[in-house]
Amino acid sequence: MSKFTIERESDPAGEATVRAELAFDDEGSGPAILLLHGYPFNRTMWREQVDALKRLHRVVAVDLRGHGESEVTDGVVTMEDMARDIKALLDRLGINRVAIAGLSMGGYVALEFCHIFPTSVRAVILADTRAQADTEEAKANRAVRIEKALHEGMAAIADAMLPKLLTPETMSHRPELVERIRKMMTTTSPRGAAAALRGMARRQDFRSFVSRILAPTLLLVGRLDQITPVEDSEFMHREIGGSRLEIIQGAGHVSNLERPQQFNKALLSFLSEIEV
Ligand code: MLT
């Protein structure tokens, strides 16, 4: 694990400076791929993907601000903040163009990155995510979850979320995986989670933007995803010219963890085709 302190102006007028320490792993060599985790997880959710990718790729897995071993900053951390954080990290690592892969919240950040830095993107992988912004109801639900995280702690968040994240089969028959995911959630800082929830509630609607993505794009989604259902990925597939859609059978919202072999197969096959 390495750490890097980003320091940059938070707005074009240079009125405020952002400083935050980001934790990341940087393994392997070859064309670079950046892995962005979902909420409220951390970079360790990509362990199986890092192992599969690092023989042929330089794989950077980062803890987004407020998560894992990265610094927590209070208030709101927007998807744009996170996208700018990772651009600063990539600049520091000397990576000019990257395949950007994000799951769920990581996908929101990946879309924001494509929007702000299109020339830095060589490919896009969007897993269990969506282009649309929050509805008013979703924003209200986030407000409830912010209170829950801050006043009851992340165990209460995990208890409420796990049955929606995972399939009933995983919940009943794979206690080690459930425990691994639960631990990622309960070790997340409630303040970091709250800042990300506020940021997700404010994120842009990218439904009309996605048709302007020109980089090769892979969409992955668990057939049983209850949080960002298959229709959300089908919409992006229709809009993003030449995109590929892989539906992972038997997986819910964290398809990379529930079905790593199918997920990795689709990912490696996509990357091998665009990298010939
Ligand atoms: C995630 O898995 O990153 C979140 O569930 C996404 C969200 O809350 O919209």
XYZ file of C-alpha atoms in Angstrom, residues 25-119:
95
model
C -2.050 -0.167 -4.470
C -0.080 -0.055 -7.714
C 0.814 -3.510 -9.031
C 1.923 -5.170 -12.257
C 3.007 -3.626 -15.503
C 1.418 -3.032 -18.891
C -1.465 -0.801 -19.968
C -2.889 0.919 -16.879
C -6.268 0.130 -15.349
C -7.714 2.037 -12.403
C -10.223 0.324 -10.091
C -12.788 2.422 -8.181
C -14.748 0.744 -5.404
C -18.386 1.255 -4.413
C -19.909 2.750 -1.261
C -19.148 2.067 1.576
C -16.342 -0.284 0.590
C -12.642 0.092 -0.098
C -9.974 -1.006 -2.568
C -9.747 -4.522 -1.095
C -13.043 -5.359 -2.844
C -10.952 -5.709 -6.017
C -8.517 -8.358 -4.687
C -9.629 -11.064 -7.140
C -9.546 -8.618 -10.065
C -6.076 -7.284 -9.156
C -4.747 -10.860 -9.039
C -6.264 -11.667 -12.444
C -5.172 -8.437 -14.124
C -1.687 -7.759 -12.819
C 0.119 -10.264 -15.048
C -0.684 -8.155 -18.096
C -1.642 -4.750 -16.690
C -0.534 -2.050 -14.353
C -3.388 -2.119 -11.844
C -4.065 0.835 -9.550
C -6.730 0.287 -6.869
C -7.436 3.370 -4.803
C -9.395 4.057 -1.624
C -11.681 6.944 -2.535
C -11.655 9.856 -0.144
C -13.365 9.025 3.161
C -12.998 5.259 2.617
C -10.505 2.542 3.540
C -7.139 3.949 4.517
C -7.629 7.265 2.712
C -8.211 10.448 4.626
C -11.686 11.425 5.732
C -12.790 14.950 4.930
C -16.036 16.253 6.430
C -18.940 17.946 4.709
C -19.692 16.888 1.163
C -17.384 14.903 -1.080
C -18.841 15.073 -4.578
C -18.264 12.644 -7.411
C -16.351 15.484 -9.071
C -14.096 15.813 -5.996
C -13.341 12.119 -6.195
C -12.711 12.281 -9.965
C -10.310 15.187 -9.493
C -8.580 13.343 -6.620
C -7.864 10.372 -8.851
C -6.712 12.561 -11.743
C -4.150 14.084 -9.360
C -3.081 10.572 -8.336
C -2.753 9.411 -11.967
C -0.700 12.527 -12.797
C 1.566 11.746 -9.884
C 1.974 8.141 -11.107
C 2.758 9.332 -14.646
C -0.327 7.645 -16.127
C -1.668 9.753 -18.992
C -4.354 7.421 -20.293
C -6.166 4.785 -18.314
C -8.853 2.147 -18.512
C -11.178 3.311 -15.757
C -13.321 0.732 -13.972
C -15.871 1.603 -11.312
C -18.513 -0.359 -9.450
C -21.649 1.462 -8.321
C -20.415 4.702 -6.657
C -17.077 3.987 -8.359
C -19.058 3.993 -11.627
C -20.544 7.414 -10.805
C -16.965 8.646 -10.277
C -15.818 6.980 -13.514
C -18.600 8.751 -15.450
C -17.621 12.067 -13.876
C -13.978 11.379 -14.814
C -15.008 10.669 -18.447
C -16.975 13.912 -18.452
C -14.137 16.086 -17.137
C -11.086 14.299 -18.554
C -12.225 12.518 -21.756
C -8.774 12.488 -23.322
